[in-house]
mmCIF file with all atom_site columns, C-alpha atoms in Angstrom:
data_model
loop_
_atom_site.group_PDB
_atom_site.id
_atom_site.type_symbol
_atom_site.label_atom_id
_atom_site.label_alt_id
_atom_site.label_comp_id
_atom_site.label_asym_id
_atom_site.label_entity_id
_atom_site.label_seq_id
_atom_site.pdbx_PDB_ins_code
_atom_site.Cartn_x
_atom_site.Cartn_y
_atom_site.Cartn_z
_atom_site.occupancy
_atom_site.B_iso_or_equiv
_atom_site.pdbx_formal_charge
_atom_site.auth_seq_id
_atom_site.auth_comp_id
_atom_site.auth_asym_id
_atom_site.auth_atom_id
_atom_site.pdbx_PDB_model_num
ATOM 1   C CA . MET A 1 1   ? -19.102 24.403 -23.739 1.00 0.00 ? 1   MET A CA 1
ATOM 2   C CA . THR A 1 2   ? -18.599 27.286 -21.353 1.00 0.00 ? 2   THR A CA 1
ATOM 3   C CA . GLU A 1 3   ? -17.220 30.555 -22.642 1.00 0.00 ? 3   GLU A CA 1
ATOM 4   C CA . ASN A 1 4   ? -14.243 30.022 -20.286 1.00 0.00 ? 4   ASN A CA 1
ATOM 5   C CA . ALA A 1 5   ? -13.592 26.512 -21.520 1.00 0.00 ? 5   ALA A CA 1
ATOM 6   C CA . ALA A 1 6   ? -13.772 27.841 -25.108 1.00 0.00 ? 6   ALA A CA 1
ATOM 7   C CA . THR A 1 7   ? -10.819 30.076 -24.411 1.00 0.00 ? 7   THR A CA 1
ATOM 8   C CA . SER A 1 8   ? -8.642  27.541 -22.605 1.00 0.00 ? 8   SER A CA 1
ATOM 9   C CA . THR A 1 9   ? -5.118  26.971 -23.614 1.00 0.00 ? 9   THR A CA 1
ATOM 10  C CA . HIS A 1 10  ? -4.436  24.053 -25.831 1.00 0.00 ? 10  HIS A CA 1
ATOM 11  C CA . THR A 1 11  ? -0.977  22.480 -26.070 1.00 0.00 ? 11  THR A CA 1
ATOM 12  C CA . PRO A 1 12  ? 0.653   20.803 -27.787 1.00 0.00 ? 12  PRO A CA 1
ATOM 13  C CA . THR A 1 13  ? -1.150  20.983 -31.151 1.00 0.00 ? 13  THR A CA 1
ATOM 14  C CA . GLY A 1 14  ? -3.994  18.631 -31.624 1.00 0.00 ? 14  GLY A CA 1
ATOM 15  C CA . THR A 1 15  ? -7.305  17.915 -29.949 1.00 0.00 ? 15  THR A CA 1
ATOM 16  C CA . PRO A 1 16  ? -6.795  17.863 -26.206 1.00 0.00 ? 16  PRO A CA 1
ATOM 17  C CA . VAL A 1 17  ? -7.254  14.479 -24.590 1.00 0.00 ? 17  VAL A CA 1
ATOM 18  C CA . VAL A 1 18  ? -6.422  15.646 -21.000 1.00 0.00 ? 18  VAL A CA 1
ATOM 19  C CA . GLY A 1 19  ? -8.029  18.594 -19.336 1.00 0.00 ? 19  GLY A CA 1
ATOM 20  C CA . ILE A 1 20  ? -6.049  20.302 -16.542 1.00 0.00 ? 20  ILE A CA 1
ATOM 21  C CA . VAL A 1 21  ? -8.268  22.484 -14.401 1.00 0.00 ? 21  VAL A CA 1
ATOM 22  C CA . MET A 1 22  ? -7.800  24.276 -11.118 1.00 0.00 ? 22  MET A CA 1
ATOM 23  C CA . GLY A 1 23  ? -9.877  26.368 -8.781  1.00 0.00 ? 23  GLY A CA 1
ATOM 24  C CA . SER A 1 24  ? -7.706  29.502 -9.226  1.00 0.00 ? 24  SER A CA 1
ATOM 25  C CA . ASP A 1 25  ? -4.833  30.706 -11.260 1.00 0.00 ? 25  ASP A CA 1
ATOM 26  C CA . SER A 1 26  ? -2.855  30.790 -8.071  1.00 0.00 ? 26  SER A CA 1
ATOM 27  C CA . ASP A 1 27  ? -2.873  26.988 -8.261  1.00 0.00 ? 27  ASP A CA 1
ATOM 28  C CA . TRP A 1 28  ? -0.954  27.065 -11.596 1.00 0.00 ? 28  TRP A CA 1
ATOM 29  C CA . PRO A 1 29  ? 2.591   26.949 -10.170 1.00 0.00 ? 29  PRO A CA 1
ATOM 30  C CA . VAL A 1 30  ? 1.670   23.507 -8.758  1.00 0.00 ? 30  VAL A CA 1
ATOM 31  C CA . MET A 1 31  ? -0.526  22.371 -11.658 1.00 0.00 ? 31  MET A CA 1
ATOM 32  C CA . GLN A 1 32  ? 2.009   23.391 -14.253 1.00 0.00 ? 32  GLN A CA 1
ATOM 33  C CA . GLU A 1 33  ? 3.985   20.225 -13.370 1.00 0.00 ? 33  GLU A CA 1
ATOM 34  C CA . ALA A 1 34  ? 1.045   18.075 -14.721 1.00 0.00 ? 34  ALA A CA 1
ATOM 35  C CA . ALA A 1 35  ? 1.183   20.003 -17.896 1.00 0.00 ? 35  ALA A CA 1
ATOM 36  C CA . ASN A 1 36  ? 4.939   19.643 -18.151 1.00 0.00 ? 36  ASN A CA 1
ATOM 37  C CA . ALA A 1 37  ? 4.785   15.954 -17.640 1.00 0.00 ? 37  ALA A CA 1
ATOM 38  C CA . LEU A 1 38  ? 2.138   15.544 -20.354 1.00 0.00 ? 38  LEU A CA 1
ATOM 39  C CA . ARG A 1 39  ? 4.074   17.735 -22.712 1.00 0.00 ? 39  ARG A CA 1
ATOM 40  C CA . GLU A 1 40  ? 7.146   15.441 -22.231 1.00 0.00 ? 40  GLU A CA 1
ATOM 41  C CA . PHE A 1 41  ? 4.912   12.545 -23.559 1.00 0.00 ? 41  PHE A CA 1
ATOM 42  C CA . GLY A 1 42  ? 3.463   14.630 -26.350 1.00 0.00 ? 42  GLY A CA 1
ATOM 43  C CA . VAL A 1 43  ? -0.064  14.454 -24.976 1.00 0.00 ? 43  VAL A CA 1
ATOM 44  C CA . ALA A 1 44  ? -2.322  17.267 -26.127 1.00 0.00 ? 44  ALA A CA 1
ATOM 45  C CA . ILE A 1 45  ? -3.828  19.201 -23.142 1.00 0.00 ? 45  ILE A CA 1
ATOM 46  C CA . GLU A 1 46  ? -6.201  22.033 -22.322 1.00 0.00 ? 46  GLU A CA 1
ATOM 47  C CA . VAL A 1 47  ? -5.705  24.160 -19.212 1.00 0.00 ? 47  VAL A CA 1
ATOM 48  C CA . ASP A 1 48  ? -8.312  26.339 -17.494 1.00 0.00 ? 48  ASP A CA 1
ATOM 49  C CA . VAL A 1 49  ? -9.644  27.837 -14.216 1.00 0.00 ? 49  VAL A CA 1
ATOM 50  C CA . VAL A 1 50  ? -12.924 26.220 -13.325 1.00 0.00 ? 50  VAL A CA 1
ATOM 51  C CA . SER A 1 51  ? -13.793 27.066 -9.749  1.00 0.00 ? 51  SER A CA 1
ATOM 52  C CA . ALA A 1 52  ? -16.249 24.769 -8.004  1.00 0.00 ? 52  ALA A CA 1
ATOM 53  C CA . HIS A 1 53  ? -17.222 27.590 -5.614  1.00 0.00 ? 53  HIS A CA 1
ATOM 54  C CA . ARG A 1 54  ? -17.022 30.720 -7.675  1.00 0.00 ? 54  ARG A CA 1
ATOM 55  C CA . MET A 1 55  ? -18.319 29.422 -10.995 1.00 0.00 ? 55  MET A CA 1
ATOM 56  C CA . PRO A 1 56  ? -20.336 26.241 -10.150 1.00 0.00 ? 56  PRO A CA 1
ATOM 57  C CA . THR A 1 57  ? -22.496 26.344 -13.310 1.00 0.00 ? 57  THR A CA 1
ATOM 58  C CA . GLU A 1 58  ? -19.411 26.583 -15.624 1.00 0.00 ? 58  GLU A CA 1
ATOM 59  C CA . MET A 1 59  ? -17.737 23.870 -13.545 1.00 0.00 ? 59  MET A CA 1
ATOM 60  C CA . ILE A 1 60  ? -20.685 21.455 -14.109 1.00 0.00 ? 60  ILE A CA 1
ATOM 61  C CA . ASP A 1 61  ? -20.740 22.408 -17.797 1.00 0.00 ? 61  ASP A CA 1
ATOM 62  C CA . TYR A 1 62  ? -17.032 21.644 -18.098 1.00 0.00 ? 62  TYR A CA 1
ATOM 63  C CA . GLY A 1 63  ? -17.417 18.266 -16.517 1.00 0.00 ? 63  GLY A CA 1
ATOM 64  C CA . ARG A 1 64  ? -20.493 17.304 -18.420 1.00 0.00 ? 64  ARG A CA 1
ATOM 65  C CA . SER A 1 65  ? -19.087 18.287 -21.771 1.00 0.00 ? 65  SER A CA 1
ATOM 66  C CA . ALA A 1 66  ? -15.565 16.888 -21.259 1.00 0.00 ? 66  ALA A CA 1
ATOM 67  C CA . ALA A 1 67  ? -16.083 13.539 -22.926 1.00 0.00 ? 67  ALA A CA 1
ATOM 68  C CA . GLU A 1 68  ? -17.995 14.852 -25.934 1.00 0.00 ? 68  GLU A CA 1
ATOM 69  C CA . ARG A 1 69  ? -15.162 17.456 -26.409 1.00 0.00 ? 69  ARG A CA 1
ATOM 70  C CA . GLY A 1 70  ? -12.699 14.569 -26.765 1.00 0.00 ? 70  GLY A CA 1
ATOM 71  C CA . LEU A 1 71  ? -11.142 14.561 -23.330 1.00 0.00 ? 71  LEU A CA 1
ATOM 72  C CA . ARG A 1 72  ? -10.264 11.206 -21.941 1.00 0.00 ? 72  ARG A CA 1
ATOM 73  C CA . VAL A 1 73  ? -8.909  12.212 -18.489 1.00 0.00 ? 73  VAL A CA 1
ATOM 74  C CA . VAL A 1 74  ? -9.420  15.174 -16.259 1.00 0.00 ? 74  VAL A CA 1
ATOM 75  C CA . ILE A 1 75  ? -6.766  16.410 -13.757 1.00 0.00 ? 75  ILE A CA 1
ATOM 76  C CA . ALA A 1 76  ? -8.299  18.763 -11.209 1.00 0.00 ? 76  ALA A CA 1
ATOM 77  C CA . GLY A 1 77  ? -6.284  20.666 -8.600  1.00 0.00 ? 77  GLY A CA 1
ATOM 78  C CA . ALA A 1 78  ? -7.624  22.640 -5.748  1.00 0.00 ? 78  ALA A CA 1
ATOM 79  C CA . GLY A 1 79  ? -6.686  23.859 -2.300  1.00 0.00 ? 79  GLY A CA 1
ATOM 80  C CA . GLY A 1 80  ? -8.507  24.329 0.920   1.00 0.00 ? 80  GLY A CA 1
ATOM 81  C CA . ALA A 1 81  ? -12.064 22.916 0.683   1.00 0.00 ? 81  ALA A CA 1
ATOM 82  C CA . ALA A 1 82  ? -11.044 21.200 -2.484  1.00 0.00 ? 82  ALA A CA 1
ATOM 83  C CA . HIS A 1 83  ? -14.437 20.254 -3.981  1.00 0.00 ? 83  HIS A CA 1
ATOM 84  C CA . LEU A 1 84  ? -13.432 20.643 -7.636  1.00 0.00 ? 84  LEU A CA 1
ATOM 85  C CA . PRO A 1 85  ? -12.132 17.065 -8.284  1.00 0.00 ? 85  PRO A CA 1
ATOM 86  C CA . GLY A 1 86  ? -15.090 15.413 -6.582  1.00 0.00 ? 86  GLY A CA 1
ATOM 87  C CA . MET A 1 87  ? -17.696 17.567 -8.247  1.00 0.00 ? 87  MET A CA 1
ATOM 88  C CA . LEU A 1 88  ? -16.211 16.948 -11.655 1.00 0.00 ? 88  LEU A CA 1
ATOM 89  C CA . ALA A 1 89  ? -16.107 13.219 -10.949 1.00 0.00 ? 89  ALA A CA 1
ATOM 90  C CA . ALA A 1 90  ? -19.799 13.406 -10.059 1.00 0.00 ? 90  ALA A CA 1
ATOM 91  C CA . VAL A 1 91  ? -20.735 14.871 -13.502 1.00 0.00 ? 91  VAL A CA 1
ATOM 92  C CA . THR A 1 92  ? -18.342 13.135 -15.933 1.00 0.00 ? 92  THR A CA 1
ATOM 93  C CA . PRO A 1 93  ? -17.851 9.482  -16.869 1.00 0.00 ? 93  PRO A CA 1
ATOM 94  C CA . LEU A 1 94  ? -14.166 10.172 -17.406 1.00 0.00 ? 94  LEU A CA 1
ATOM 95  C CA . PRO A 1 95  ? -11.402 9.336  -14.867 1.00 0.00 ? 95  PRO A CA 1
ATOM 96  C CA . VAL A 1 96  ? -10.619 12.329 -12.652 1.00 0.00 ? 96  VAL A CA 1
ATOM 97  C CA . ILE A 1 97  ? -7.291  12.725 -10.944 1.00 0.00 ? 97  ILE A CA 1
ATOM 98  C CA . GLY A 1 98  ? -7.289  15.015 -7.960  1.00 0.00 ? 98  GLY A CA 1
ATOM 99  C CA . VAL A 1 99  ? -4.251  17.091 -6.951  1.00 0.00 ? 99  VAL A CA 1
ATOM 100 C CA . PRO A 1 100 ? -4.394  18.603 -3.417  1.00 0.00 ? 100 PRO A CA 1
ATOM 101 C CA . VAL A 1 101 ? -2.765  22.038 -3.704  1.00 0.00 ? 101 VAL A CA 1
ATOM 102 C CA . PRO A 1 102 ? -1.103  23.184 -0.547  1.00 0.00 ? 102 PRO A CA 1
ATOM 103 C CA . LEU A 1 103 ? -2.088  26.508 0.780   1.00 0.00 ? 103 LEU A CA 1
ATOM 104 C CA . ARG A 1 104 ? -0.732  28.830 3.508   1.00 0.00 ? 104 ARG A CA 1
ATOM 105 C CA . TYR A 1 105 ? -2.550  26.925 6.320   1.00 0.00 ? 105 TYR A CA 1
ATOM 106 C CA . LEU A 1 106 ? -2.608  23.182 7.070   1.00 0.00 ? 106 LEU A CA 1
ATOM 107 C CA . ASP A 1 107 ? -0.023  22.485 4.380   1.00 0.00 ? 107 ASP A CA 1
ATOM 108 C CA . GLY A 1 108 ? -2.538  20.858 2.004   1.00 0.00 ? 108 GLY A CA 1
ATOM 109 C CA . MET A 1 109 ? -3.889  18.324 4.483   1.00 0.00 ? 109 MET A CA 1
ATOM 110 C CA . ASP A 1 110 ? -7.324  19.887 4.193   1.00 0.00 ? 110 ASP A CA 1
ATOM 111 C CA . SER A 1 111 ? -7.154  19.621 0.387   1.00 0.00 ? 111 SER A CA 1
ATOM 112 C CA . LEU A 1 112 ? -6.000  15.970 0.610   1.00 0.00 ? 112 LEU A CA 1
ATOM 113 C CA . LEU A 1 113 ? -8.769  14.929 2.880   1.00 0.00 ? 113 LEU A CA 1
ATOM 114 C CA . SER A 1 114 ? -11.445 16.771 0.807   1.00 0.00 ? 114 SER A CA 1
ATOM 115 C CA . ILE A 1 115 ? -10.281 15.008 -2.327  1.00 0.00 ? 115 ILE A CA 1
ATOM 116 C CA . VAL A 1 116 ? -9.527  11.563 -1.117  1.00 0.00 ? 116 VAL A CA 1
ATOM 117 C CA . GLN A 1 117 ? -12.611 11.007 1.095   1.00 0.00 ? 117 GLN A CA 1
ATOM 118 C CA . MET A 1 118 ? -15.160 10.562 -1.692  1.00 0.00 ? 118 MET A CA 1
ATOM 119 C CA . PRO A 1 119 ? -18.414 8.577  -1.261  1.00 0.00 ? 119 PRO A CA 1
ATOM 120 C CA . ALA A 1 120 ? -18.838 5.173  -2.858  1.00 0.00 ? 120 ALA A CA 1
ATOM 121 C CA . GLY A 1 121 ? -19.614 5.448  -6.557  1.00 0.00 ? 121 GLY A CA 1
ATOM 122 C CA . VAL A 1 122 ? -17.824 8.731  -7.193  1.00 0.00 ? 122 VAL A CA 1
ATOM 123 C CA . PRO A 1 123 ? -14.119 7.791  -7.464  1.00 0.00 ? 123 PRO A CA 1
ATOM 124 C CA . VAL A 1 124 ? -11.313 10.301 -7.648  1.00 0.00 ? 124 VAL A CA 1
ATOM 125 C CA . ALA A 1 125 ? -7.797  9.096  -8.092  1.00 0.00 ? 125 ALA A CA 1
ATOM 126 C CA . THR A 1 126 ? -5.754  11.197 -5.762  1.00 0.00 ? 126 THR A CA 1
ATOM 127 C CA . VAL A 1 127 ? -2.036  11.929 -5.843  1.00 0.00 ? 127 VAL A CA 1
ATOM 128 C CA . SER A 1 128 ? 0.086   13.426 -3.074  1.00 0.00 ? 128 SER A CA 1
ATOM 129 C CA . ILE A 1 129 ? -0.107  17.014 -1.848  1.00 0.00 ? 129 ILE A CA 1
ATOM 130 C CA . GLY A 1 130 ? 1.345   19.080 -4.563  1.00 0.00 ? 130 GLY A CA 1
ATOM 131 C CA . GLY A 1 131 ? 1.889   15.938 -6.682  1.00 0.00 ? 131 GLY A CA 1
ATOM 132 C CA . ALA A 1 132 ? 0.748   17.361 -10.003 1.00 0.00 ? 132 ALA A CA 1
ATOM 133 C CA . ARG A 1 133 ? 3.733   15.826 -11.813 1.00 0.00 ? 133 ARG A CA 1
ATOM 134 C CA . ASN A 1 134 ? 2.441   12.343 -10.751 1.00 0.00 ? 134 ASN A CA 1
ATOM 135 C CA . ALA A 1 135 ? -1.040  13.274 -11.825 1.00 0.00 ? 135 ALA A CA 1
ATOM 136 C CA . GLY A 1 136 ? 0.322   14.035 -15.372 1.00 0.00 ? 136 GLY A CA 1
ATOM 137 C CA . LEU A 1 137 ? 2.234   10.777 -15.356 1.00 0.00 ? 137 LEU A CA 1
ATOM 138 C CA . LEU A 1 138 ? -0.908  8.867  -14.180 1.00 0.00 ? 138 LEU A CA 1
ATOM 139 C CA . ALA A 1 139 ? -2.910  10.427 -16.918 1.00 0.00 ? 139 ALA A CA 1
ATOM 140 C CA . ALA A 1 140 ? -0.291  9.365  -19.478 1.00 0.00 ? 140 ALA A CA 1
ATOM 141 C CA . ARG A 1 141 ? -0.483  5.768  -18.079 1.00 0.00 ? 141 ARG A CA 1
ATOM 142 C CA . ILE A 1 142 ? -4.304  5.823  -18.302 1.00 0.00 ? 142 ILE A CA 1
ATOM 143 C CA . LEU A 1 143 ? -4.030  6.857  -21.890 1.00 0.00 ? 143 LEU A CA 1
ATOM 144 C CA . ALA A 1 144 ? -1.400  4.247  -22.509 1.00 0.00 ? 144 ALA A CA 1
ATOM 145 C CA . SER A 1 145 ? -3.711  1.520  -21.347 1.00 0.00 ? 145 SER A CA 1
ATOM 146 C CA . GLY A 1 146 ? -5.624  1.653  -24.625 1.00 0.00 ? 146 GLY A CA 1
ATOM 147 C CA . VAL A 1 147 ? -5.357  -0.670 -27.626 1.00 0.00 ? 147 VAL A CA 1
ATOM 148 C CA . ASP A 1 148 ? -4.776  1.795  -30.496 1.00 0.00 ? 148 ASP A CA 1
ATOM 149 C CA . ASP A 1 149 ? -1.474  2.921  -32.029 1.00 0.00 ? 149 ASP A CA 1
ATOM 150 C CA . ASP A 1 150 ? -1.387  6.118  -29.906 1.00 0.00 ? 150 ASP A CA 1
ATOM 151 C CA . ALA A 1 151 ? -1.611  4.079  -26.725 1.00 0.00 ? 151 ALA A CA 1
ATOM 152 C CA . ALA A 1 152 ? 1.229   1.776  -27.926 1.00 0.00 ? 152 ALA A CA 1
ATOM 153 C CA . ARG A 1 153 ? 3.462   4.728  -28.641 1.00 0.00 ? 153 ARG A CA 1
ATOM 154 C CA . LEU A 1 154 ? 2.710   6.229  -25.277 1.00 0.00 ? 154 LEU A CA 1
ATOM 155 C CA . ARG A 1 155 ? 3.500   2.916  -23.572 1.00 0.00 ? 155 ARG A CA 1
ATOM 156 C CA . GLU A 1 156 ? 6.809   2.834  -25.351 1.00 0.00 ? 156 GLU A CA 1
ATOM 157 C CA . LYS A 1 157 ? 7.520   6.370  -24.103 1.00 0.00 ? 157 LYS A CA 1
ATOM 158 C CA . MET A 1 158 ? 6.531   5.385  -20.582 1.00 0.00 ? 158 MET A CA 1
ATOM 159 C CA . VAL A 1 159 ? 8.956   2.367  -20.613 1.00 0.00 ? 159 VAL A CA 1
ATOM 160 C CA . ALA A 1 160 ? 11.761  4.622  -21.782 1.00 0.00 ? 160 ALA A CA 1
ATOM 161 C CA . PHE A 1 161 ? 10.860  7.096  -19.049 1.00 0.00 ? 161 PHE A CA 1
ATOM 162 C CA . GLN A 1 162 ? 10.900  4.354  -16.440 1.00 0.00 ? 162 GLN A CA 1
ATOM 163 C CA . GLU A 1 163 ? 14.258  3.064  -17.702 1.00 0.00 ? 163 GLU A CA 1
ATOM 164 C CA . GLY A 1 164 ? 15.607  6.617  -17.404 1.00 0.00 ? 164 GLY A CA 1
ATOM 165 C CA . LEU A 1 165 ? 14.485  6.725  -13.754 1.00 0.00 ? 165 LEU A CA 1
ATOM 166 C CA . SER A 1 166 ? 16.309  3.438  -13.085 1.00 0.00 ? 166 SER A CA 1
ATOM 167 C CA . GLU A 1 167 ? 19.467  4.770  -14.709 1.00 0.00 ? 167 GLU A CA 1
ATOM 168 C CA . GLN A 1 168 ? 19.321  7.959  -12.629 1.00 0.00 ? 168 GLN A CA 1
ATOM 169 C CA . ALA A 1 169 ? 18.770  5.877  -9.393  1.00 0.00 ? 169 ALA A CA 1
ATOM 170 C CA . HIS A 1 170 ? 21.724  3.560  -10.297 1.00 0.00 ? 170 HIS A CA 1
ATOM 171 C CA . ALA A 1 171 ? 23.973  6.626  -10.998 1.00 0.00 ? 171 ALA A CA 1
ATOM 172 C CA . LYS A 1 172 ? 23.034  8.103  -7.677  1.00 0.00 ? 172 LYS A CA 1
ATOM 173 C CA . GLY A 1 173 ? 23.878  4.838  -5.919  1.00 0.00 ? 173 GLY A CA 1
ATOM 174 C CA . ALA A 1 174 ? 27.234  4.628  -7.691  1.00 0.00 ? 174 ALA A CA 1
ATOM 175 C CA . ALA A 1 175 ? 27.980  8.239  -6.807  1.00 0.00 ? 175 ALA A CA 1
ATOM 176 C CA . LEU A 1 176 ? 27.175  7.691  -3.169  1.00 0.00 ? 176 LEU A CA 1
ATOM 177 C CA . ARG A 1 177 ? 29.266  4.559  -3.024  1.00 0.00 ? 177 ARG A CA 1
ATOM 178 C CA . ALA A 1 178 ? 32.221  6.379  -4.594  1.00 0.00 ? 178 ALA A CA 1
ATOM 179 C CA . SER A 1 179 ? 31.841  9.295  -2.217  1.00 0.00 ? 179 SER A CA 1
ATOM 180 C CA . VAL A 1 180 ? 32.469  7.032  0.752   1.00 0.00 ? 180 VAL A CA 1
ATOM 181 C CA . ALA A 1 181 ? 35.504  5.312  -0.883  1.00 0.00 ? 181 ALA A CA 1
ATOM 182 C CA . GLY A 1 182 ? 37.882  4.045  1.724   1.00 0.00 ? 182 GLY A CA 1
ATOM 183 C CA . GLU A 1 183 ? 35.055  3.080  4.024   1.00 0.00 ? 183 GLU A CA 1
ATOM 184 C CA . ARG A 1 184 ? 33.630  -0.387 3.984   1.00 0.00 ? 184 ARG A CA 1
ATOM 185 C CA . ARG A 1 185 ? 31.631  -0.563 0.728   1.00 0.00 ? 185 ARG A CA 1
ATOM 186 C CA . THR A 1 186 ? 28.276  -2.142 1.185   1.00 0.00 ? 186 THR A CA 1
ATOM 187 C CA . GLY A 1 187 ? 24.992  -1.996 -0.585  1.00 0.00 ? 187 GLY A CA 1
ATOM 188 C CA . PHE A 1 188 ? 23.382  -3.141 -3.727  1.00 0.00 ? 188 PHE A CA 1
ATOM 189 C CA . GLY A 1 189 ? 25.794  -2.917 -6.604  1.00 0.00 ? 189 GLY A CA 1
ATOM 190 C CA . ALA A 1 190 ? 28.900  -2.751 -4.381  1.00 0.00 ? 190 ALA A CA 1
#
């Protein structure tokens, strides 16, 4: 394990099963949403900066040691020439979720194309530009696909989460329909 990985932040308590890494601490405002989503589901995480370009040896060590350290999914966010997710996918057998981080120029399109255009045999699941929350939710779903009790509990939480989304959407529809009262009411649920 690298010295940097040894000092990473672990939350909540327990052995981390998802690693959230980024090329720079300036990516944290975006990547924090992945951590928040996983915290909502009670998933233990570690968070670190592992730059593909500024610390390539440590990045490779992180990826190679991830599975033996107990991680089951890696979420990697990077901007610009976003090589971190793909390079980690090249050196770990674990699923890697790439988050294109938008920067000042090109609005993250460069990051998206760098992450999504991987060669055959080196898959990276890629979410939308700045879509770290969905990366966290996807990691939770990957963990929930298991057959143990932890996976079953996580599936229950995911079902409740999805039901909550549905309730929110129904409430928004009802509010919109109510706001146009007096006009011809149309739409689902009218």
